[in-house]
Each structure stands twice: as C-alpha cells, then as structure tokens.
PDB file of C-alpha atoms in Angstrom:
ATOM      1  CA  MET A   1     -20.974  35.246 -33.183  1.00 94.00           C
ATOM      2  CA  GLN A   2     -23.852  33.692 -31.251  1.00 95.00           C
ATOM      3  CA  ILE A   3     -23.548  32.433 -27.691  1.00 96.00           C
ATOM      4  CA  PRO A   4     -23.047  28.633 -27.850  1.00 95.00           C
ATOM      5  CA  ASP A   5     -25.969  26.407 -26.910  1.00 94.00           C
ATOM      6  CA  ILE A   6     -24.321  23.775 -24.719  1.00 93.00           C
ATOM      7  CA  THR A   7     -26.026  20.586 -23.582  1.00 94.00           C
ATOM      8  CA  VAL A   8     -25.330  19.239 -20.092  1.00 96.00           C
ATOM      9  CA  PRO A   9     -23.823  15.716 -20.222  1.00 98.00           C
ATOM     10  CA  THR A  10     -26.092  12.976 -18.853  1.00 98.00           C
ATOM     11  CA  ILE A  11     -25.916   9.263 -18.080  1.00 98.00           C
ATOM     12  CA  ALA A  12     -28.609   6.604 -18.194  1.00 98.00           C
ATOM     13  CA  ILE A  13     -30.612   5.441 -15.176  1.00 98.00           C
ATOM     14  CA  ALA A  14     -31.525   1.746 -15.069  1.00 98.00           C
ATOM     15  CA  GLY A  15     -35.250   1.122 -15.477  1.00 96.00           C
ATOM     16  CA  SER A  16     -36.058   4.737 -16.305  1.00 98.00           C
ATOM     17  CA  ALA A  17     -36.352   6.971 -19.342  1.00 98.00           C
ATOM     18  CA  ASP A  18     -34.942   9.819 -17.244  1.00 98.00           C
ATOM     19  CA  ARG A  19     -31.248  10.634 -17.354  1.00 98.00           C
ATOM     20  CA  PHE A  20     -28.865  11.838 -14.649  1.00 98.00           C
ATOM     21  CA  PRO A  21     -27.208  15.234 -15.329  1.00 98.00           C
ATOM     22  CA  VAL A  22     -23.452  15.289 -14.711  1.00 98.00           C
ATOM     23  CA  ARG A  23     -22.019  18.344 -12.968  1.00 98.00           C
ATOM     24  CA  ARG A  24     -18.453  17.294 -12.137  1.00 98.00           C
ATOM     25  CA  ILE A  25     -16.391  14.097 -12.052  1.00 98.00           C
ATOM     26  CA  PHE A  26     -13.988  13.411  -9.197  1.00 98.00           C
ATOM     27  CA  CYS A  27     -11.737  10.344  -8.924  1.00 98.00           C
ATOM     28  CA  VAL A  28      -9.943   8.751  -5.971  1.00 95.00           C
ATOM     29  CA  GLY A  29      -6.381   7.630  -6.564  1.00 87.00           C
ATOM     30  CA  GLN A  30      -5.052   4.236  -5.422  1.00 85.00           C
ATOM     31  CA  ASN A  31      -7.944   3.189  -3.159  1.00 91.00           C
ATOM     32  CA  TYR A  32      -7.147  -0.557  -3.346  1.00 89.00           C
ATOM     33  CA  ALA A  33      -3.975  -1.781  -1.622  1.00 76.00           C
ATOM     34  CA  ASP A  34      -3.060  -4.214  -4.410  1.00 66.00           C
ATOM     35  CA  HIS A  35      -3.319  -1.476  -7.044  1.00 64.00           C
ATOM     36  CA  ALA A  36      -1.270   0.930  -4.903  1.00 61.00           C
ATOM     37  CA  ARG A  37       1.472  -1.688  -4.728  1.00 68.00           C
ATOM     38  CA  GLU A  38       1.460  -2.350  -8.471  1.00 65.00           C
ATOM     39  CA  MET A  39       1.850   1.407  -9.037  1.00 62.00           C
ATOM     40  CA  GLY A  40       4.833   1.505  -6.675  1.00 60.00           C
ATOM     41  CA  SER A  41       3.099   3.213  -3.735  1.00 69.00           C
ATOM     42  CA  ASP A  42       2.661   2.418  -0.051  1.00 62.00           C
ATOM     43  CA  PRO A  43      -0.876   1.089   0.519  1.00 65.00           C
ATOM     44  CA  ASP A  44      -1.042   2.202   4.145  1.00 69.00           C
ATOM     45  CA  ARG A  45      -4.208   4.075   5.069  1.00 65.00           C
ATOM     46  CA  GLN A  46      -3.044   7.574   4.192  1.00 74.00           C
ATOM     47  CA  GLN A  47      -5.358  10.502   3.434  1.00 83.00           C
ATOM     48  CA  PRO A  48      -7.021   9.835   0.041  1.00 87.00           C
ATOM     49  CA  PHE A  49      -6.071  12.057  -2.884  1.00 89.00           C
ATOM     50  CA  PHE A  50      -8.291  13.170  -5.742  1.00 96.00           C
ATOM     51  CA  PHE A  51      -8.127  14.226  -9.377  1.00 96.00           C
ATOM     52  CA  ALA A  52     -10.840  15.246 -11.827  1.00 97.00           C
ATOM     53  CA  LYS A  53     -12.209  14.608 -15.289  1.00 98.00           C
ATOM     54  CA  PRO A  54     -14.445  16.965 -17.291  1.00 98.00           C
ATOM     55  CA  ALA A  55     -18.170  16.213 -17.188  1.00 98.00           C
ATOM     56  CA  ASP A  56     -18.269  15.645 -20.949  1.00 97.00           C
ATOM     57  CA  ALA A  57     -15.727  12.809 -20.650  1.00 98.00           C
ATOM     58  CA  VAL A  58     -18.666  10.457 -19.962  1.00 98.00           C
ATOM     59  CA  VAL A  59     -19.269   7.735 -22.547  1.00 97.00           C
ATOM     60  CA  ALA A  60     -22.432   5.655 -22.915  1.00 97.00           C
ATOM     61  CA  ASN A  61     -22.478   1.893 -22.525  1.00 98.00           C
ATOM     62  CA  GLY A  62     -21.917   0.009 -25.775  1.00 98.00           C
ATOM     63  CA  SER A  63     -20.010   2.817 -27.489  1.00 98.00           C
ATOM     64  CA  THR A  64     -17.281   2.378 -30.084  1.00 98.00           C
ATOM     65  CA  LEU A  65     -14.566   4.917 -29.330  1.00 98.00           C
ATOM     66  CA  PRO A  66     -11.789   6.396 -31.396  1.00 98.00           C
ATOM     67  CA  PHE A  67      -8.411   5.529 -29.935  1.00 98.00           C
ATOM     68  CA  PRO A  68      -7.302   8.541 -27.815  1.00 98.00           C
ATOM     69  CA  LEU A  69      -4.834  11.071 -29.154  1.00 98.00           C
ATOM     70  CA  LEU A  70      -1.194  11.279 -28.057  1.00 98.00           C
ATOM     71  CA  THR A  71      -0.881   7.855 -26.437  1.00 98.00           C
ATOM     72  CA  GLU A  72       0.456   4.417 -27.224  1.00 96.00           C
ATOM     73  CA  ASP A  73      -0.168   3.149 -23.677  1.00 98.00           C
ATOM     74  CA  LEU A  74      -3.883   3.468 -22.921  1.00 98.00           C
ATOM     75  CA  HIS A  75      -4.851   1.689 -19.675  1.00 98.00           C
ATOM     76  CA  HIS A  76      -8.149   0.446 -18.211  1.00 98.00           C
ATOM     77  CA  GLU A  77      -9.211   0.887 -14.566  1.00 98.00           C
ATOM     78  CA  VAL A  78     -12.618  -0.568 -13.577  1.00 98.00           C
ATOM     79  CA  GLU A  79     -14.310   1.387 -10.775  1.00 98.00           C
ATOM     80  CA  LEU A  80     -17.520   1.776  -8.807  1.00 98.00           C
ATOM     81  CA  VAL A  81     -18.943   5.211  -9.657  1.00 98.00           C
ATOM     82  CA  ILE A  82     -21.086   7.061  -7.117  1.00 98.00           C
ATOM     83  CA  ALA A  83     -23.652   9.646  -8.286  1.00 99.00           C
ATOM     84  CA  LEU A  84     -24.703  12.294  -5.776  1.00 99.00           C
ATOM     85  CA  GLY A  85     -28.283  13.522  -5.566  1.00 98.00           C
ATOM     86  CA  ALA A  86     -27.441  16.118  -2.909  1.00 98.00           C
ATOM     87  CA  GLY A  87     -24.326  17.835  -1.650  1.00 98.00           C
ATOM     88  CA  GLY A  88     -22.652  19.789   1.103  1.00 98.00           C
ATOM     89  CA  ALA A  89     -19.339  20.751   2.659  1.00 98.00           C
ATOM     90  CA  ASN A  90     -17.642  19.053   5.615  1.00 98.00           C
ATOM     91  CA  VAL A  91     -20.135  16.185   5.497  1.00 98.00           C
ATOM     92  CA  PRO A  92     -19.717  13.679   8.363  1.00 98.00           C
ATOM     93  CA  ALA A  93     -19.089  10.131   7.152  1.00 97.00           C
ATOM     94  CA  GLY A  94     -22.212   9.014   9.011  1.00 98.00           C
ATOM     95  CA  ASP A  95     -24.332  11.356   6.891  1.00 98.00           C
ATOM     96  CA  ALA A  96     -22.649  10.685   3.543  1.00 98.00           C
ATOM     97  CA  ALA A  97     -24.909   7.850   2.371  1.00 98.00           C
ATOM     98  CA  ALA A  98     -27.896  10.206   2.409  1.00 98.00           C
ATOM     99  CA  LEU A  99     -26.279  12.194  -0.430  1.00 98.00           C
ATOM    100  CA  ILE A 100     -26.095   9.201  -2.798  1.00 98.00           C
ATOM    101  CA  PHE A 101     -28.538   8.984  -5.715  1.00 98.00           C
ATOM    102  CA  GLY A 102     -27.120   5.760  -7.117  1.00 98.00           C
ATOM    103  CA  ALA A 103     -24.059   3.953  -8.446  1.00 98.00           C
ATOM    104  CA  ALA A 104     -22.743   2.352 -11.630  1.00 98.00           C
ATOM    105  CA  VAL A 105     -19.850   0.550 -13.252  1.00 98.00           C
ATOM    106  CA  GLY A 106     -17.257   2.891 -14.754  1.00 98.00           C
ATOM    107  CA  ILE A 107     -13.861   2.732 -16.427  1.00 98.00           C
ATOM    108  CA  ASP A 108     -11.215   5.339 -15.667  1.00 98.00           C
ATOM    109  CA  LEU A 109      -9.254   5.413 -18.922  1.00 98.00           C
ATOM    110  CA  THR A 110      -5.673   6.588 -18.469  1.00 98.00           C
ATOM    111  CA  ARG A 111      -2.976   7.637 -20.928  1.00 98.00           C
ATOM    112  CA  ARG A 112      -0.309   5.931 -18.827  1.00 97.00           C
ATOM    113  CA  ASP A 113       2.620   7.163 -20.907  1.00 97.00           C
ATOM    114  CA  LEU A 114       1.542  10.783 -20.431  1.00 97.00           C
ATOM    115  CA  GLN A 115       0.983  10.134 -16.718  1.00 96.00           C
ATOM    116  CA  ALA A 116       4.496   8.726 -16.369  1.00 96.00           C
ATOM    117  CA  VAL A 117       5.998  11.820 -18.014  1.00 97.00           C
ATOM    118  CA  ALA A 118       3.934  14.092 -15.746  1.00 96.00           C
ATOM    119  CA  LYS A 119       4.938  12.197 -12.611  1.00 92.00           C
ATOM    120  CA  LYS A 120       8.629  12.313 -13.525  1.00 94.00           C
ATOM    121  CA  ALA A 121       8.455  16.074 -14.107  1.00 97.00           C
ATOM    122  CA  GLY A 122       6.330  16.720 -11.012  1.00 96.00           C
ATOM    123  CA  ARG A 123       3.508  18.059 -13.164  1.00 96.00           C
ATOM    124  CA  PRO A 124      -0.289  17.584 -12.902  1.00 93.00           C
ATOM    125  CA  TRP A 125      -1.966  14.496 -14.378  1.00 91.00           C
ATOM    126  CA  ASP A 126      -4.763  16.417 -16.118  1.00 95.00           C
ATOM    127  CA  MET A 127      -3.947  15.402 -19.678  1.00 97.00           C
ATOM    128  CA  ALA A 128      -3.308  11.786 -18.636  1.00 98.00           C
ATOM    129  CA  LYS A 129      -6.698  11.403 -16.947  1.00 98.00           C
ATOM    130  CA  GLY A 130      -9.079  14.125 -18.142  1.00 98.00           C
ATOM    131  CA  PHE A 131      -9.080  13.670 -21.899  1.00 98.00           C
ATOM    132  CA  ASP A 132     -11.992  13.212 -24.317  1.00 98.00           C
ATOM    133  CA  ARG A 133     -14.178  10.120 -23.723  1.00 98.00           C
ATOM    134  CA  SER A 134     -12.070   9.030 -20.734  1.00 98.00           C
ATOM    135  CA  ALA A 135     -15.004   8.084 -18.471  1.00 98.00           C
ATOM    136  CA  PRO A 136     -17.245   5.299 -19.842  1.00 98.00           C
ATOM    137  CA  ILE A 137     -20.146   4.682 -17.424  1.00 98.00           C
ATOM    138  CA  ALA A 138     -23.004   2.154 -17.508  1.00 98.00           C
ATOM    139  CA  ALA A 139     -26.538   2.970 -16.363  1.00 98.00           C
ATOM    140  CA  LEU A 140     -26.922   4.095 -12.753  1.00 98.00           C
ATOM    141  CA  THR A 141     -28.713   1.816 -10.319  1.00 98.00           C
ATOM    142  CA  PRO A 142     -30.566   4.049  -7.815  1.00 98.00           C
ATOM    143  CA  GLY A 143     -29.820   3.576  -4.133  1.00 98.00           C
ATOM    144  CA  VAL A 144     -26.802   3.173  -1.874  1.00 98.00           C
ATOM    145  CA  PRO A 145     -24.431   0.437  -3.121  1.00 98.00           C
ATOM    146  CA  ALA A 146     -23.319  -2.489  -1.006  1.00 97.00           C
ATOM    147  CA  ASP A 147     -19.849  -2.315   0.530  1.00 96.00           C
ATOM    148  CA  ASN A 148     -18.908  -5.680  -0.967  1.00 97.00           C
ATOM    149  CA  GLY A 149     -19.273  -7.491  -4.280  1.00 98.00           C
ATOM    150  CA  MET A 150     -17.105  -8.727  -7.130  1.00 98.00           C
ATOM    151  CA  ILE A 151     -15.545  -6.067  -9.370  1.00 98.00           C
ATOM    152  CA  ALA A 152     -13.823  -7.230 -12.569  1.00 98.00           C
ATOM    153  CA  LEU A 153     -12.729  -6.292 -16.070  1.00 98.00           C
ATOM    154  CA  ASP A 154     -11.807  -8.273 -19.155  1.00 98.00           C
ATOM    155  CA  VAL A 155     -10.294  -7.318 -22.491  1.00 98.00           C
ATOM    156  CA  ASP A 156     -11.449  -9.410 -25.459  1.00 98.00           C
ATOM    157  CA  GLY A 157     -12.694 -12.036 -22.977  1.00 98.00           C
ATOM    158  CA  GLU A 158      -9.423 -12.258 -20.999  1.00 98.00           C
ATOM    159  CA  THR A 159      -9.755 -11.335 -17.321  1.00 98.00           C
ATOM    160  CA  ARG A 160      -7.406  -8.516 -16.387  1.00 97.00           C
ATOM    161  CA  GLN A 161      -8.812  -7.190 -13.104  1.00 97.00           C
ATOM    162  CA  SER A 162     -10.677  -9.063 -10.379  1.00 96.00           C
ATOM    163  CA  GLY A 163     -11.354  -7.986  -6.817  1.00 96.00           C
ATOM    164  CA  ASP A 164     -14.051  -7.092  -4.320  1.00 96.00           C
ATOM    165  CA  LEU A 165     -15.493  -3.748  -3.244  1.00 96.00           C
ATOM    166  CA  SER A 166     -14.660  -4.720   0.341  1.00 94.00           C
ATOM    167  CA  MET A 167     -10.984  -4.321  -0.595  1.00 93.00           C
ATOM    168  CA  MET A 168     -11.282  -0.521  -0.729  1.00 94.00           C
ATOM    169  CA  ILE A 169      -8.902   1.254   1.644  1.00 92.00           C
ATOM    170  CA  TRP A 170     -11.417   4.077   2.089  1.00 94.00           C
ATOM    171  CA  SER A 171     -15.151   3.262   2.131  1.00 95.00           C
ATOM    172  CA  VAL A 172     -17.646   5.165  -0.006  1.00 97.00           C
ATOM    173  CA  PRO A 173     -18.925   7.260   2.965  1.00 97.00           C
ATOM    174  CA  GLU A 174     -15.346   8.083   3.959  1.00 96.00           C
ATOM    175  CA  ILE A 175     -14.508   9.116   0.386  1.00 97.00           C
ATOM    176  CA  ILE A 176     -17.527  11.420   0.212  1.00 98.00           C
ATOM    177  CA  ALA A 177     -16.780  12.917   3.628  1.00 98.00           C
ATOM    178  CA  THR A 178     -13.119  13.562   2.828  1.00 97.00           C
ATOM    179  CA  LEU A 179     -13.834  15.017  -0.613  1.00 98.00           C
ATOM    180  CA  SER A 180     -16.386  17.372   0.958  1.00 98.00           C
ATOM    181  CA  THR A 181     -13.596  18.944   3.019  1.00 98.00           C
ATOM    182  CA  TYR A 182     -11.871  20.016  -0.222  1.00 98.00           C
ATOM    183  CA  VAL A 183     -14.896  21.156  -2.246  1.00 98.00           C
ATOM    184  CA  GLU A 184     -18.572  21.724  -1.570  1.00 98.00           C
ATOM    185  CA  LEU A 185     -20.218  18.740  -3.196  1.00 98.00           C
ATOM    186  CA  ALA A 186     -23.436  19.137  -5.180  1.00 98.00           C
ATOM    187  CA  ALA A 187     -26.159  17.134  -6.872  1.00 98.00           C
ATOM    188  CA  GLY A 188     -24.865  15.834 -10.201  1.00 98.00           C
ATOM    189  CA  ASP A 189     -21.341  15.151  -8.979  1.00 98.00           C
ATOM    190  CA  LEU A 190     -19.844  11.743  -9.809  1.00 98.00           C
ATOM    191  CA  ILE A 191     -17.098  10.031  -7.820  1.00 98.00           C
ATOM    192  CA  PHE A 192     -14.922   7.227  -9.223  1.00 98.00           C
ATOM    193  CA  THR A 193     -13.875   5.249  -6.141  1.00 97.00           C
ATOM    194  CA  GLY A 194     -10.653   3.521  -7.221  1.00 95.00           C
ATOM    195  CA  THR A 195      -9.592   0.333  -8.982  1.00 95.00           C
ATOM    196  CA  PRO A 196      -8.187  -3.075  -7.959  1.00 94.00           C
ATOM    197  CA  ALA A 197      -4.903  -4.457  -9.282  1.00 91.00           C
ATOM    198  CA  GLY A 198      -4.429  -5.630 -12.850  1.00 95.00           C
ATOM    199  CA  VAL A 199      -4.573  -2.358 -14.751  1.00 95.00           C
ATOM    200  CA  GLY A 200      -3.057  -2.719 -18.196  1.00 96.00           C
ATOM    201  CA  PRO A 201      -3.008  -1.686 -21.845  1.00 98.00           C
ATOM    202  CA  ILE A 202      -5.853  -1.553 -24.332  1.00 98.00           C
ATOM    203  CA  LEU A 203      -4.987  -1.870 -28.021  1.00 98.00           C
ATOM    204  CA  ARG A 204      -6.791  -0.565 -31.066  1.00 98.00           C
ATOM    205  CA  GLY A 205      -9.692  -2.829 -32.015  1.00 98.00           C
ATOM    206  CA  GLN A 206     -10.101  -4.364 -28.555  1.00 98.00           C
ATOM    207  CA  SER A 207     -13.308  -4.568 -26.513  1.00 98.00           C
ATOM    208  CA  VAL A 208     -13.387  -3.962 -22.778  1.00 98.00           C
ATOM    209  CA  ARG A 209     -16.094  -5.321 -20.445  1.00 98.00           C
ATOM    210  CA  ALA A 210     -16.359  -4.158 -16.835  1.00 98.00           C
ATOM    211  CA  THR A 211     -18.633  -5.693 -14.198  1.00 98.00           C
ATOM    212  CA  ILE A 212     -19.656  -5.219 -10.569  1.00 98.00           C
ATOM    213  CA  ASP A 213     -22.107  -7.542  -8.839  1.00 98.00           C
ATOM    214  CA  GLY A 214     -25.633  -6.113  -8.935  1.00 97.00           C
ATOM    215  CA  PHE A 215     -24.993  -3.503 -11.642  1.00 98.00           C
ATOM    216  CA  GLU A 216     -25.423  -3.260 -15.399  1.00 98.00           C
ATOM    217  CA  PRO A 217     -22.204  -4.438 -17.110  1.00 98.00           C
ATOM    218  CA  LEU A 218     -20.269  -1.873 -19.125  1.00 98.00           C
ATOM    219  CA  THR A 219     -18.778  -2.581 -22.560  1.00 98.00           C
ATOM    220  CA  VAL A 220     -16.827  -0.293 -24.880  1.00 98.00           C
ATOM    221  CA  THR A 221     -14.867  -1.054 -28.038  1.00 98.00           C
ATOM    222  CA  PHE A 222     -11.940   0.874 -29.494  1.00 98.00           C
ATOM    223  CA  ALA A 223     -11.752   1.504 -33.218  1.00 97.00           C
ATOM    224  CA  ARG A 224      -8.751   0.269 -35.152  1.00 94.00           C
TER     225      ARG A 224
END
C-alpha cells in the first residue's frame, strides 16, 4: 500500500488568489455572557476554556452540506474566527495582536444532543464539536479585527443570533495569550472566539447566513 498523499486544508483570503493553510482549530467556550446564561452557566469572568476541531472540518463559503451523522439536534453558533500568521508560547496579551494574520466569519456547528449526553456522563465533547464539516468559514480579511461590530446569524431569513463583538467576556488578545499558556501556538492556527446568545437548531434543507460588520458574509445550506 502506498503512503497517502494528503492535502493540507486551506481557506480563502479576501482579495487574493492565495489561500491560508490551516494547521489546527481551537475554540473558546461560552465567551459571551448571554450565551453562557442560556447554556446554564455562570457568566462571571472565569478562566476561558478551550476545545478543538480537526483542521479538515473547514467548509468553504456557499457550500451545500450533507446533514451530519448521528444527530437530530444540530445547532448553529456564529463566531469571529482569528487566523494566526505567527505563534509562540506564553505570549503576553500586549503582544498577541502581532500574531494575527486576519479574521473571518465562522460557524461552530454543534451536535447538541451528543454534547448533552457527553456532559451528563462527564465525557469529552469531541464528537459533538469536532465532526466532519463542522467549521464553515468565509474568506479571511487580513489584519487585526476591531473589538466591536455587529455579529449575527439567520436561518432561512429569520434572525436567530444578534450581538456585538464588544460583548466578549475575554478579548481576542486575552484569548490568544491564555491559549498560548496551554499550547505553543503556530502560524496556521485558527481560533473561534465564542458566540452570542440565540443558538438553536438547523433542520434539513435550511440555509444559514452569518455576518460580522466589515467581513465577507458566510452562507451554507444543508441538504434534505
């Protein structure tokens, strides 16, 4: 048997024919107070926690996706995604912005029923969060993103989530700095920075549109 020839996942860059190679995907849990409350958690400024998705979970803007396996409760979570062009360990928050290549609109897809089972049993969330095609991402806009701006998501034209980036409990530099104490960050790493309240189910055949001021909107549709 031959050694497999594996292609590195990439995402588009706005205004360029070049593409950004994805090394790893990290996600911050419950980084908006209103979302923490709707998930039954205390939104006080506690240390952020992280989970991961595989790099090949990325999905291009405009894709039609098969409905995920083993779920009847697929949820949307619109998020600002940060792409790192450099890395490091124990990065001070004041130096974190220098690591950023750009940012984009993303959707953290979640098999909420599997997550609920895992939480009840005290087990990891891996299969609830890190499944195939669970990380749709629009084209990256190069540069450091603003710390404010409308973030929203609609399903078939109905607004489900609406908030502002300024509502984050932990800022983007703080997220990068804290994550760098757990792992040595590197160029190609992506960070999903959390979602505002309003997460909810997506049904077969529905289209989801996610937006953040100043970024390319993201749209994906689920097959029936």
